[in-house]
GROMACS .gro file of N, CA and C in nm:
model
  510
    1MET      N    1  -2.073  -1.055   3.554
    1MET     CA    2  -1.992  -1.008   3.443
    1MET      C    3  -2.074  -0.910   3.361
    2LYS      N    4  -2.018  -0.794   3.330
    2LYS     CA    5  -2.088  -0.690   3.256
    2LYS      C    6  -2.079  -0.718   3.107
    3ARG      N    7  -2.191  -0.703   3.038
    3ARG     CA    8  -2.192  -0.724   2.893
    3ARG      C    9  -2.181  -0.590   2.822
    4THR      N   10  -2.110  -0.590   2.713
    4THR     CA   11  -2.096  -0.470   2.633
    4THR      C   12  -2.189  -0.480   2.515
    5GLY      N   13  -2.268  -0.378   2.493
    5GLY     CA   14  -2.361  -0.376   2.380
    5GLY      C   15  -2.289  -0.352   2.249
    6VAL      N   16  -2.364  -0.358   2.140
    6VAL     CA   17  -2.308  -0.337   2.006
    6VAL      C   18  -2.244  -0.199   1.996
    7ALA      N   19  -2.308  -0.097   2.054
    7ALA     CA   20  -2.253   0.038   2.047
    7ALA      C   21  -2.116   0.044   2.115
    8GLY      N   22  -2.100  -0.025   2.226
    8GLY     CA   23  -1.972  -0.028   2.295
    8GLY      C   24  -1.865  -0.098   2.214
    9LEU      N   25  -1.903  -0.208   2.149
    9LEU     CA   26  -1.807  -0.280   2.065
    9LEU      C   27  -1.766  -0.196   1.945
   10LEU      N   28  -1.863  -0.126   1.885
   10LEU     CA   29  -1.831  -0.041   1.771
   10LEU      C   30  -1.740   0.073   1.813
   11ALA      N   31  -1.764   0.130   1.929
   11ALA     CA   32  -1.678   0.238   1.978
   11ALA      C   33  -1.537   0.187   2.002
   12ALA      N   34  -1.525   0.069   2.059
   12ALA     CA   35  -1.392   0.010   2.083
   12ALA      C   36  -1.323  -0.020   1.951
   13ALA      N   37  -1.397  -0.071   1.853
   13ALA     CA   38  -1.340  -0.102   1.722
   13ALA      C   39  -1.296   0.025   1.652
   14ALA      N   40  -1.370   0.134   1.668
   14ALA     CA   41  -1.335   0.260   1.602
   14ALA      C   42  -1.198   0.309   1.647
   15ILE      N   43  -1.160   0.280   1.768
   15ILE     CA   44  -1.029   0.322   1.817
   15ILE      C   45  -0.918   0.251   1.740
   16LEU      N   46  -0.943   0.131   1.691
   16LEU     CA   47  -0.841   0.052   1.623
   16LEU      C   48  -0.831   0.080   1.474
   17ILE      N   49  -0.926   0.157   1.417
   17ILE     CA   50  -0.925   0.182   1.274
   17ILE      C   51  -0.825   0.294   1.244
   18PRO      N   52  -0.720   0.266   1.165
   18PRO     CA   53  -0.624   0.370   1.133
   18PRO      C   54  -0.682   0.468   1.032
   19ILE      N   55  -0.653   0.596   1.049
   19ILE     CA   56  -0.705   0.697   0.959
   19ILE      C   57  -0.592   0.789   0.919
   20ALA      N   58  -0.582   0.816   0.789
   20ALA     CA   59  -0.480   0.907   0.738
   20ALA      C   60  -0.531   1.050   0.743
   21PRO      N   61  -0.442   1.147   0.738
   21PRO     CA   62  -0.486   1.286   0.738
   21PRO      C   63  -0.574   1.315   0.618
   22ALA      N   64  -0.669   1.403   0.633
   22ALA     CA   65  -0.763   1.435   0.526
   22ALA      C   66  -0.712   1.546   0.436
   23THR      N   67  -0.593   1.596   0.457
   23THR     CA   68  -0.541   1.704   0.375
   23THR      C   69  -0.486   1.650   0.245
   24ALA      N   70  -0.485   1.735   0.142
   24ALA     CA   71  -0.435   1.695   0.011
   24ALA      C   72  -0.283   1.686   0.016
   25ASP      N   73  -0.228   1.592  -0.059
   25ASP     CA   74  -0.084   1.572  -0.064
   25ASP      C   75  -0.041   1.567  -0.209
   26PRO      N   76   0.021   1.676  -0.262
   26PRO     CA   77   0.056   1.677  -0.404
   26PRO      C   78   0.153   1.566  -0.442
   27VAL      N   79   0.247   1.530  -0.354
   27VAL     CA   80   0.338   1.419  -0.384
   27VAL      C   81   0.260   1.289  -0.385
   28GLY      N   82   0.170   1.270  -0.289
   28GLY     CA   83   0.089   1.150  -0.283
   28GLY      C   84  -0.001   1.139  -0.405
   29ASP      N   85  -0.052   1.252  -0.452
   29ASP     CA   86  -0.137   1.248  -0.571
   29ASP      C   87  -0.057   1.207  -0.694
   30MET      N   88   0.073   1.241  -0.696
   30MET     CA   89   0.156   1.204  -0.809
   30MET      C   90   0.201   1.059  -0.802
   31PHE      N   91   0.238   1.013  -0.682
   31PHE     CA   92   0.295   0.879  -0.668
   31PHE      C   93   0.206   0.782  -0.593
   32GLY      N   94   0.086   0.819  -0.560
   32GLY     CA   95  -0.001   0.733  -0.481
   32GLY      C   96   0.000   0.778  -0.338
   33SER      N   97  -0.063   0.701  -0.254
   33SER     CA   98  -0.070   0.741  -0.113
   33SER      C   99   0.057   0.699  -0.042
   34ALA      N  100   0.166   0.767  -0.074
   34ALA     CA  101   0.296   0.734  -0.018
   34ALA      C  102   0.310   0.798   0.119
   35SER      N  103   0.370   0.727   0.210
   35SER     CA  104   0.388   0.779   0.344
   35SER      C  105   0.508   0.713   0.407
   36GLY      N  106   0.579   0.787   0.490
   36GLY     CA  107   0.690   0.729   0.564
   36GLY      C  108   0.642   0.645   0.680
   37SER      N  109   0.519   0.667   0.724
   37SER     CA  110   0.465   0.595   0.838
   37SER      C  111   0.386   0.474   0.792
   38LEU      N  112   0.414   0.363   0.852
   38LEU     CA  113   0.339   0.243   0.816
   38LEU      C  114   0.209   0.232   0.893
   39ASP      N  115   0.190   0.317   0.992
   39ASP     CA  116   0.071   0.309   1.074
   39ASP      C  117  -0.035   0.409   1.032
   40SER      N  118  -0.016   0.478   0.920
   40SER     CA  119  -0.113   0.578   0.881
   40SER      C  120  -0.241   0.516   0.827
   41GLY      N  121  -0.235   0.391   0.786
   41GLY     CA  122  -0.356   0.318   0.749
   41GLY      C  123  -0.421   0.370   0.624
   42SER      N  124  -0.550   0.353   0.615
   42SER     CA  125  -0.626   0.388   0.497
   42SER      C  126  -0.676   0.531   0.502
   43ALA      N  127  -0.681   0.593   0.387
   43ALA     CA  128  -0.738   0.727   0.378
   43ALA      C  129  -0.889   0.718   0.363
   44ALA      N  130  -0.941   0.597   0.353
   44ALA     CA  131  -1.085   0.580   0.335
   44ALA      C  132  -1.156   0.593   0.469
   45LEU      N  133  -1.256   0.678   0.472
   45LEU     CA  134  -1.327   0.707   0.596
   45LEU      C  135  -1.474   0.668   0.587
   46GLY      N  136  -1.508   0.575   0.500
   46GLY     CA  137  -1.646   0.544   0.467
   46GLY      C  138  -1.739   0.522   0.584
   47SER      N  139  -1.696   0.460   0.691
   47SER     CA  140  -1.786   0.428   0.800
   47SER      C  141  -1.826   0.550   0.881
   48SER      N  142  -1.752   0.660   0.871
   48SER     CA  143  -1.785   0.778   0.950
   48SER      C  144  -1.875   0.874   0.875
   49GLY      N  145  -1.909   0.844   0.749
   49GLY     CA  146  -1.994   0.932   0.671
   49GLY      C  147  -1.913   1.036   0.595
   50ASP      N  148  -1.782   1.044   0.615
   50ASP     CA  149  -1.698   1.138   0.543
   50ASP      C  150  -1.680   1.089   0.400
   51LYS      N  151  -1.640   1.180   0.311
   51LYS     CA  152  -1.616   1.144   0.172
   51LYS      C  153  -1.492   1.055   0.165
   52VAL      N  154  -1.501   0.949   0.091
   52VAL     CA  155  -1.390   0.855   0.075
   52VAL      C  156  -1.295   0.909  -0.031
   53THR      N  157  -1.165   0.904  -0.003
   53THR     CA  158  -1.063   0.943  -0.100
   53THR      C  159  -0.999   0.817  -0.154
   54HIS      N  160  -1.003   0.801  -0.286
   54HIS     CA  161  -0.940   0.687  -0.351
   54HIS      C  162  -0.815   0.736  -0.424
   55TYR      N  163  -0.706   0.659  -0.415
   55TYR     CA  164  -0.580   0.696  -0.477
   55TYR      C  165  -0.547   0.602  -0.592
   56GLY      N  166  -0.462   0.651  -0.683
   56GLY     CA  167  -0.415   0.569  -0.794
   56GLY      C  168  -0.522   0.551  -0.900
   57LYS      N  169  -0.500   0.453  -0.986
   57LYS     CA  170  -0.596   0.420  -1.092
   57LYS      C  171  -0.711   0.343  -1.030
   58LEU      N  172  -0.833   0.390  -1.052
   58LEU     CA  173  -0.950   0.326  -0.993
   58LEU      C  174  -0.983   0.196  -1.065
   59GLY      N  175  -1.036   0.100  -0.988
   59GLY     CA  176  -1.083  -0.026  -1.044
   59GLY      C  177  -1.225  -0.011  -1.096
   60ARG      N  178  -1.270  -0.110  -1.170
   60ARG     CA  179  -1.406  -0.109  -1.225
   60ARG      C  180  -1.508  -0.113  -1.112
   61LYS      N  181  -1.617  -0.037  -1.128
   61LYS     CA  182  -1.722  -0.035  -1.025
   61LYS      C  183  -1.790  -0.171  -1.010
   62ASP      N  184  -1.791  -0.249  -1.116
   62ASP     CA  185  -1.860  -0.379  -1.113
   62ASP      C  186  -1.765  -0.497  -1.088
   63ALA      N  187  -1.645  -0.470  -1.038
   63ALA     CA  188  -1.547  -0.577  -1.015
   63ALA      C  189  -1.602  -0.677  -0.913
   64PRO      N  190  -1.588  -0.807  -0.938
   64PRO     CA  191  -1.644  -0.908  -0.847
   64PRO      C  192  -1.586  -0.904  -0.705
   65ASN      N  193  -1.463  -0.857  -0.688
   65ASN     CA  194  -1.405  -0.850  -0.554
   65ASN      C  195  -1.432  -0.716  -0.487
   66GLY      N  196  -1.493  -0.621  -0.558
   66GLY     CA  197  -1.530  -0.492  -0.501
   66GLY      C  198  -1.417  -0.393  -0.484
   67VAL      N  199  -1.293  -0.426  -0.525
   67VAL     CA  200  -1.181  -0.336  -0.505
   67VAL      C  201  -1.195  -0.215  -0.597
   68ARG      N  202  -1.194  -0.097  -0.536
   68ARG     CA  203  -1.206   0.028  -0.611
   68ARG      C  204  -1.071   0.100  -0.620
   69SER      N  205  -0.990   0.091  -0.514
   69SER     CA  206  -0.859   0.156  -0.519
   69SER      C  207  -0.762   0.083  -0.426
   70ILE      N  208  -0.635   0.119  -0.440
   70ILE     CA  209  -0.529   0.059  -0.359
   70ILE      C  210  -0.445   0.171  -0.300
   71ASN      N  211  -0.426   0.167  -0.169
   71ASN     CA  212  -0.335   0.260  -0.101
   71ASN      C  213  -0.200   0.192  -0.088
   72VAL      N  214  -0.092   0.268  -0.109
   72VAL     CA  215   0.043   0.212  -0.099
   72VAL      C  216   0.131   0.303  -0.015
   73TRP      N  217   0.228   0.241   0.053
   73TRP     CA  218   0.327   0.312   0.134
   73TRP      C  219   0.461   0.246   0.115
   74VAL      N  220   0.569   0.323   0.135
   74VAL     CA  221   0.702   0.263   0.140
   74VAL      C  222   0.707   0.179   0.266
   75TYR      N  223   0.749   0.055   0.252
   75TYR     CA  224   0.762  -0.037   0.364
   75TYR      C  225   0.908  -0.039   0.405
   76ASN      N  226   0.933  -0.005   0.529
   76ASN     CA  227   1.069   0.009   0.582
   76ASN      C  228   1.076  -0.070   0.713
   77PRO      N  229   1.077  -0.204   0.709
   77PRO     CA  230   1.064  -0.284   0.830
   77PRO      C  231   1.179  -0.270   0.929
   78LYS      N  232   1.297  -0.235   0.884
   78LYS     CA  233   1.412  -0.221   0.974
   78LYS      C  234   1.434  -0.075   1.012
   79ASN      N  235   1.340   0.013   0.973
   79ASN     CA  236   1.348   0.156   1.001
   79ASN      C  237   1.481   0.217   0.957
   80ALA      N  238   1.517   0.191   0.831
   80ALA     CA  239   1.636   0.253   0.775
   80ALA      C  240   1.619   0.404   0.781
   81ARG      N  241   1.724   0.473   0.818
   81ARG     CA  242   1.718   0.619   0.830
   81ARG      C  243   1.704   0.680   0.691
   82GLU      N  244   1.599   0.762   0.673
   82GLU     CA  245   1.582   0.832   0.546
   82GLU      C  246   1.690   0.939   0.535
   83LEU      N  247   1.761   0.939   0.423
   83LEU     CA  248   1.864   1.039   0.400
   83LEU      C  249   1.801   1.174   0.368
   84SER      N  250   1.688   1.169   0.300
   84SER     CA  251   1.602   1.283   0.270
   84SER      C  252   1.465   1.220   0.240
   85PRO      N  253   1.360   1.299   0.229
   85PRO     CA  254   1.229   1.238   0.204
   85PRO      C  255   1.230   1.148   0.080
   86GLY      N  256   1.193   1.021   0.101
   86GLY     CA  257   1.186   0.925  -0.008
   86GLY      C  258   1.320   0.871  -0.054
   87THR      N  259   1.428   0.898   0.019
   87THR     CA  260   1.562   0.850  -0.017
   87THR      C  261   1.620   0.773   0.102
   88PHE      N  262   1.664   0.651   0.073
   88PHE     CA  263   1.712   0.560   0.177
   88PHE      C  264   1.855   0.516   0.147
   89PRO      N  265   1.929   0.471   0.249
   89PRO     CA  266   2.067   0.426   0.225
   89PRO      C  267   2.071   0.289   0.158
   90ARG      N  268   2.183   0.264   0.089
   90ARG     CA  269   2.206   0.131   0.032
   90ARG      C  270   2.210   0.029   0.144
   91ASN      N  271   2.195  -0.098   0.106
   91ASN     CA  272   2.192  -0.210   0.200
   91ASN      C  273   2.075  -0.198   0.298
   92SER      N  274   1.960  -0.158   0.245
   92SER     CA  275   1.838  -0.146   0.325
   92SER      C  276   1.733  -0.243   0.274
   93ARG      N  277   1.652  -0.293   0.367
   93ARG     CA  278   1.535  -0.371   0.330
   93ARG      C  279   1.420  -0.273   0.320
   94LEU      N  280   1.362  -0.263   0.200
   94LEU     CA  281   1.252  -0.171   0.171
   94LEU      C  282   1.151  -0.244   0.084
   95GLY      N  283   1.037  -0.187   0.069
   95GLY     CA  284   0.937  -0.245  -0.018
   95GLY      C  285   0.810  -0.165  -0.018
   96VAL      N  286   0.700  -0.237  -0.031
   96VAL     CA  287   0.569  -0.173  -0.042
   96VAL      C  288   0.471  -0.239   0.055
   97ARG      N  289   0.389  -0.157   0.115
   97ARG     CA  290   0.275  -0.204   0.195
   97ARG      C  291   0.152  -0.150   0.125
   98TRP      N  292   0.051  -0.236   0.109
   98TRP     CA  293  -0.070  -0.190   0.041
   98TRP      C  294  -0.195  -0.241   0.112
   99ASN      N  295  -0.304  -0.167   0.088
   99ASN     CA  296  -0.436  -0.217   0.125
   99ASN      C  297  -0.533  -0.181   0.014
  100SER      N  298  -0.630  -0.267  -0.005
  100SER     CA  299  -0.732  -0.248  -0.108
  100SER      C  300  -0.857  -0.192  -0.043
  101ILE      N  301  -0.922  -0.101  -0.113
  101ILE     CA  302  -1.038  -0.030  -0.060
  101ILE      C  303  -1.158  -0.050  -0.152
  102ILE      N  304  -1.276  -0.075  -0.094
  102ILE     CA  305  -1.398  -0.082  -0.173
  102ILE      C  306  -1.454   0.059  -0.191
  103GLU      N  307  -1.555   0.074  -0.273
  103GLU     CA  308  -1.613   0.205  -0.305
  103GLU      C  309  -1.651   0.285  -0.180
  104ALA      N  310  -1.716   0.220  -0.082
  104ALA     CA  311  -1.763   0.290   0.038
  104ALA      C  312  -1.652   0.321   0.137
  105GLY      N  313  -1.537   0.259   0.124
  105GLY     CA  314  -1.426   0.294   0.211
  105GLY      C  315  -1.360   0.182   0.288
  106PRO      N  316  -1.431   0.079   0.336
  106PRO     CA  317  -1.363  -0.023   0.416
  106PRO      C  318  -1.255  -0.099   0.338
  107ILE      N  319  -1.156  -0.145   0.414
  107ILE     CA  320  -1.044  -0.220   0.359
  107ILE      C  321  -1.085  -0.363   0.328
  108VAL      N  322  -1.039  -0.415   0.214
  108VAL     CA  323  -1.058  -0.555   0.178
  108VAL      C  324  -0.937  -0.630   0.234
  109ASP      N  325  -0.960  -0.718   0.329
  109ASP     CA  326  -0.850  -0.790   0.393
  109ASP      C  327  -0.874  -0.939   0.377
  110GLY      N  328  -0.853  -0.988   0.256
  110GLY     CA  329  -0.875  -1.129   0.229
  110GLY      C  330  -0.793  -1.172   0.110
  111ASP      N  331  -0.831  -1.283   0.050
  111ASP     CA  332  -0.757  -1.336  -0.065
  111ASP      C  333  -0.843  -1.337  -0.191
  112GLU      N  334  -0.927  -1.235  -0.207
  112GLU     CA  335  -1.015  -1.225  -0.323
  112GLU      C  336  -0.950  -1.152  -0.440
  113CYS      N  337  -0.826  -1.110  -0.426
  113CYS     CA  338  -0.758  -1.031  -0.528
  113CYS      C  339  -0.661  -1.117  -0.609
  114ARG      N  340  -0.614  -1.060  -0.715
  114ARG     CA  341  -0.506  -1.119  -0.793
  114ARG      C  342  -0.404  -1.007  -0.815
  115MET      N  343  -0.319  -0.988  -0.714
  115MET     CA  344  -0.226  -0.876  -0.714
  115MET      C  345  -0.097  -0.910  -0.789
  116GLU      N  346  -0.050  -0.811  -0.864
  116GLU     CA  347   0.082  -0.817  -0.926
  116GLU      C  348   0.162  -0.701  -0.869
  117VAL      N  349   0.276  -0.732  -0.811
  117VAL     CA  350   0.364  -0.632  -0.753
  117VAL      C  351   0.487  -0.626  -0.844
  118ARG      N  352   0.505  -0.511  -0.911
  118ARG     CA  353   0.615  -0.496  -1.007
  118ARG      C  354   0.718  -0.398  -0.954
  119LEU      N  355   0.841  -0.444  -0.945
  119LEU     CA  356   0.954  -0.361  -0.904
  119LEU      C  357   1.031  -0.322  -1.028
  120SER      N  358   1.055  -0.191  -1.047
  120SER     CA  359   1.137  -0.147  -1.159
  120SER      C  360   1.243  -0.051  -1.108
  121GLY      N  361   1.356  -0.055  -1.175
  121GLY     CA  362   1.470   0.028  -1.138
  121GLY      C  363   1.595  -0.034  -1.196
  122PRO      N  364   1.711   0.023  -1.166
  122PRO     CA  365   1.836  -0.029  -1.222
  122PRO      C  366   1.871  -0.168  -1.167
  123LYS      N  367   1.911  -0.254  -1.257
  123LYS     CA  368   1.962  -0.387  -1.222
  123LYS      C  369   1.868  -0.469  -1.134
  124VAL      N  370   1.737  -0.463  -1.162
  124VAL     CA  371   1.641  -0.546  -1.088
  124VAL      C  372   1.646  -0.686  -1.147
  125PRO      N  373   1.678  -0.788  -1.065
  125PRO     CA  374   1.680  -0.925  -1.116
  125PRO      C  375   1.542  -0.966  -1.168
  126LYS      N  376   1.541  -1.046  -1.272
  126LYS     CA  377   1.415  -1.088  -1.334
  126LYS      C  378   1.321  -1.152  -1.231
  127GLU      N  379   1.373  -1.234  -1.141
  127GLU     CA  380   1.289  -1.302  -1.042
  127GLU      C  381   1.230  -1.206  -0.939
  128ALA      N  382   1.287  -1.087  -0.925
  128ALA     CA  383   1.235  -0.987  -0.830
  128ALA      C  384   1.141  -0.888  -0.897
  129ALA      N  385   1.140  -0.884  -1.030
  129ALA     CA  386   1.063  -0.783  -1.103
  129ALA      C  387   0.913  -0.801  -1.089
  130LEU      N  388   0.864  -0.924  -1.072
  130LEU     CA  389   0.720  -0.949  -1.063
  130LEU      C  390   0.691  -1.049  -0.953
  131PHE      N  391   0.603  -1.009  -0.862
  131PHE     CA  392   0.557  -1.095  -0.753
  131PHE      C  393   0.405  -1.100  -0.761
  132LYS      N  394   0.348  -1.219  -0.749
  132LYS     CA  395   0.202  -1.235  -0.756
  132LYS      C  396   0.149  -1.291  -0.626
  133THR      N  397   0.034  -1.240  -0.583
  133THR     CA  398  -0.031  -1.287  -0.461
  133THR      C  399  -0.181  -1.265  -0.472
  134ARG      N  400  -0.256  -1.341  -0.394
  134ARG     CA  401  -0.401  -1.322  -0.387
  134ARG      C  402  -0.440  -1.230  -0.271
  135ASP      N  403  -0.343  -1.190  -0.189
  135ASP     CA  404  -0.370  -1.106  -0.073
  135ASP      C  405  -0.406  -0.964  -0.115
  136CYS      N  406  -0.525  -0.919  -0.075
  136CYS     CA  407  -0.572  -0.784  -0.108
  136CYS      C  408  -0.500  -0.679  -0.025
  137THR      N  409  -0.454  -0.715   0.092
  137THR     CA  410  -0.382  -0.624   0.182
  137THR      C  411  -0.260  -0.699   0.235
  138ALA      N  412  -0.141  -0.646   0.207
  138ALA     CA  413  -0.019  -0.719   0.246
  138ALA      C  414   0.104  -0.629   0.233
  139VAL      N  415   0.221  -0.691   0.245
  139VAL     CA  416   0.349  -0.623   0.226
  139VAL      C  417   0.439  -0.711   0.140
  140LYS      N  418   0.533  -0.647   0.072
  140LYS     CA  419   0.637  -0.718  -0.004
  140LYS      C  420   0.764  -0.637   0.012
  141SER      N  421   0.872  -0.704   0.057
  141SER     CA  422   0.996  -0.631   0.076
  141SER      C  423   1.108  -0.691  -0.008
  142TYR      N  424   1.210  -0.609  -0.031
  142TYR     CA  425   1.328  -0.646  -0.109
  142TYR      C  426   1.450  -0.592  -0.036
  143PHE      N  427   1.568  -0.648  -0.065
  143PHE     CA  428   1.692  -0.596  -0.009
  143PHE      C  429   1.763  -0.519  -0.120
  144PHE      N  430   1.790  -0.390  -0.095
  144PHE     CA  431   1.853  -0.303  -0.195
  144PHE      C  432   1.999  -0.281  -0.160
  145LYS      N  433   2.089  -0.343  -0.239
  145LYS     CA  434   2.234  -0.325  -0.219
  145LYS      C  435   2.284  -0.203  -0.294
  146GLY      N  436   2.234  -0.187  -0.416
  146GLY     CA  437   2.284  -0.080  -0.503
  146GLY      C  438   2.195   0.043  -0.502
  147ALA      N  439   2.252   0.152  -0.555
  147ALA     CA  440   2.181   0.280  -0.560
  147ALA      C  441   2.095   0.289  -0.686
  148GLY      N  442   1.996   0.376  -0.679
  148GLY     CA  443   1.913   0.402  -0.795
  148GLY      C  444   1.775   0.452  -0.757
  149ASP      N  445   1.697   0.483  -0.858
  149ASP     CA  446   1.559   0.525  -0.840
  149ASP      C  447   1.469   0.406  -0.873
  150PHE      N  448   1.376   0.376  -0.783
  150PHE     CA  449   1.292   0.257  -0.795
  150PHE      C  450   1.144   0.295  -0.789
  151THR      N  451   1.064   0.212  -0.854
  151THR     CA  452   0.919   0.225  -0.849
  151THR      C  453   0.861   0.087  -0.823
  152ILE      N  454   0.762   0.081  -0.736
  152ILE     CA  455   0.689  -0.043  -0.713
  152ILE      C  456   0.542  -0.014  -0.743
  153ARG      N  457   0.485  -0.090  -0.836
  153ARG     CA  458   0.344  -0.076  -0.874
  153ARG      C  459   0.268  -0.199  -0.828
  154VAL      N  460   0.155  -0.175  -0.761
  154VAL     CA  461   0.067  -0.283  -0.715
  154VAL      C  462  -0.061  -0.274  -0.797
  155THR      N  463  -0.098  -0.384  -0.863
  155THR     CA  464  -0.216  -0.387  -0.949
  155THR      C  465  -0.302  -0.507  -0.915
  156ASP      N  466  -0.432  -0.483  -0.900
  156ASP     CA  467  -0.528  -0.592  -0.885
  156ASP      C  468  -0.581  -0.623  -1.024
  157THR      N  469  -0.545  -0.739  -1.079
  157THR     CA  470  -0.584  -0.770  -1.217
  157THR      C  471  -0.731  -0.805  -1.230
  158ILE      N  472  -0.801  -0.826  -1.120
  158ILE     CA  473  -0.945  -0.853  -1.126
  158ILE      C  474  -1.022  -0.723  -1.148
  159SER      N  475  -0.992  -0.620  -1.068
  159SER     CA  476  -1.066  -0.494  -1.079
  159SER      C  477  -0.998  -0.393  -1.171
  160GLY      N  478  -0.868  -0.406  -1.190
  160GLY     CA  479  -0.793  -0.309  -1.269
  160GLY      C  480  -0.737  -0.195  -1.185
  161ALA      N  481  -0.765  -0.191  -1.055
  161ALA     CA  482  -0.712  -0.086  -0.967
  161ALA      C  483  -0.561  -0.101  -0.955
  162SER      N  484  -0.490   0.012  -0.950
  162SER     CA  485  -0.346   0.006  -0.931
  162SER      C  486  -0.297   0.135  -0.867
  163ASN      N  487  -0.179   0.127  -0.811
  163ASN     CA  488  -0.114   0.242  -0.750
  163ASN      C  489   0.034   0.211  -0.740
  164SER      N  490   0.116   0.314  -0.727
  164SER     CA  491   0.260   0.290  -0.721
  164SER      C  492   0.326   0.388  -0.624
  165ILE      N  493   0.446   0.351  -0.584
  165ILE     CA  494   0.531   0.437  -0.503
  165ILE      C  495   0.666   0.447  -0.572
  166ALA      N  496   0.733   0.557  -0.549
  166ALA     CA  497   0.867   0.578  -0.601
  166ALA      C  498   0.956   0.620  -0.487
  167PHE      N  499   1.081   0.572  -0.488
  167PHE     CA  500   1.178   0.610  -0.386
  167PHE      C  501   1.318   0.590  -0.443
  168SER      N  502   1.414   0.644  -0.375
  168SER     CA  503   1.553   0.634  -0.418
  168SER      C  504   1.638   0.565  -0.313
  169VAL      N  505   1.742   0.500  -0.360
  169VAL     CA  506   1.841   0.438  -0.272
  169VAL      C  507   1.976   0.501  -0.311
  170ARG      N  508   2.047   0.554  -0.211
  170ARG     CA  509   2.176   0.623  -0.237
  170ARG      C  510   2.286   0.567  -0.151
   0.00000   0.00000   0.00000
C-alpha cells in the first residue's frame, strides 16, 4: 500500500478549499459578500500567502474566538428562480449562509461563536426576527410567502463582527 506524504495530503486538501473571485464587487461591498452561488466559499485566501479580504464590520483583533469577519450569501436551498439579481419569487425558501473568518484567513467551523441572525422586512413574525446559535459557520432559512425587501444580519456577539445581505421577494 502506497503512503501519501504531508505534501500530498495538503495538495489534495487544497482542491477542496472553496475560493471566491479576487475581484472587487461594489454590490458585495455595500451588502456584504453576497453571492447567488452557495459554493463560492470564503474570500479569505490566507493559506496561499495572498492578501485576505474581510467583509462587513470587523470583529475585535483580541476576540477570544478569533473571529475577524463574517462572509454571507443568500441561501436558496430549493434553487428558486431569480426574477432578477437579488429578487426571488414569493413562496420561496430563502435565507442566509455564513462562515466566520479569522485574521489570517481560515474559516472557523465550530461552536465558539455566539451568533445572532436578525431578519428584518415587512410583516416578519416576532419569533422569526431573531435566531441565536453558537455555530460559527452555518445556514438559516425561512419561508417567504409575501413580497417585500428583506435584510438578514449575522453578528458574532463575542467578537463584534457582523455582515448582512439584502434581497427582495416579489
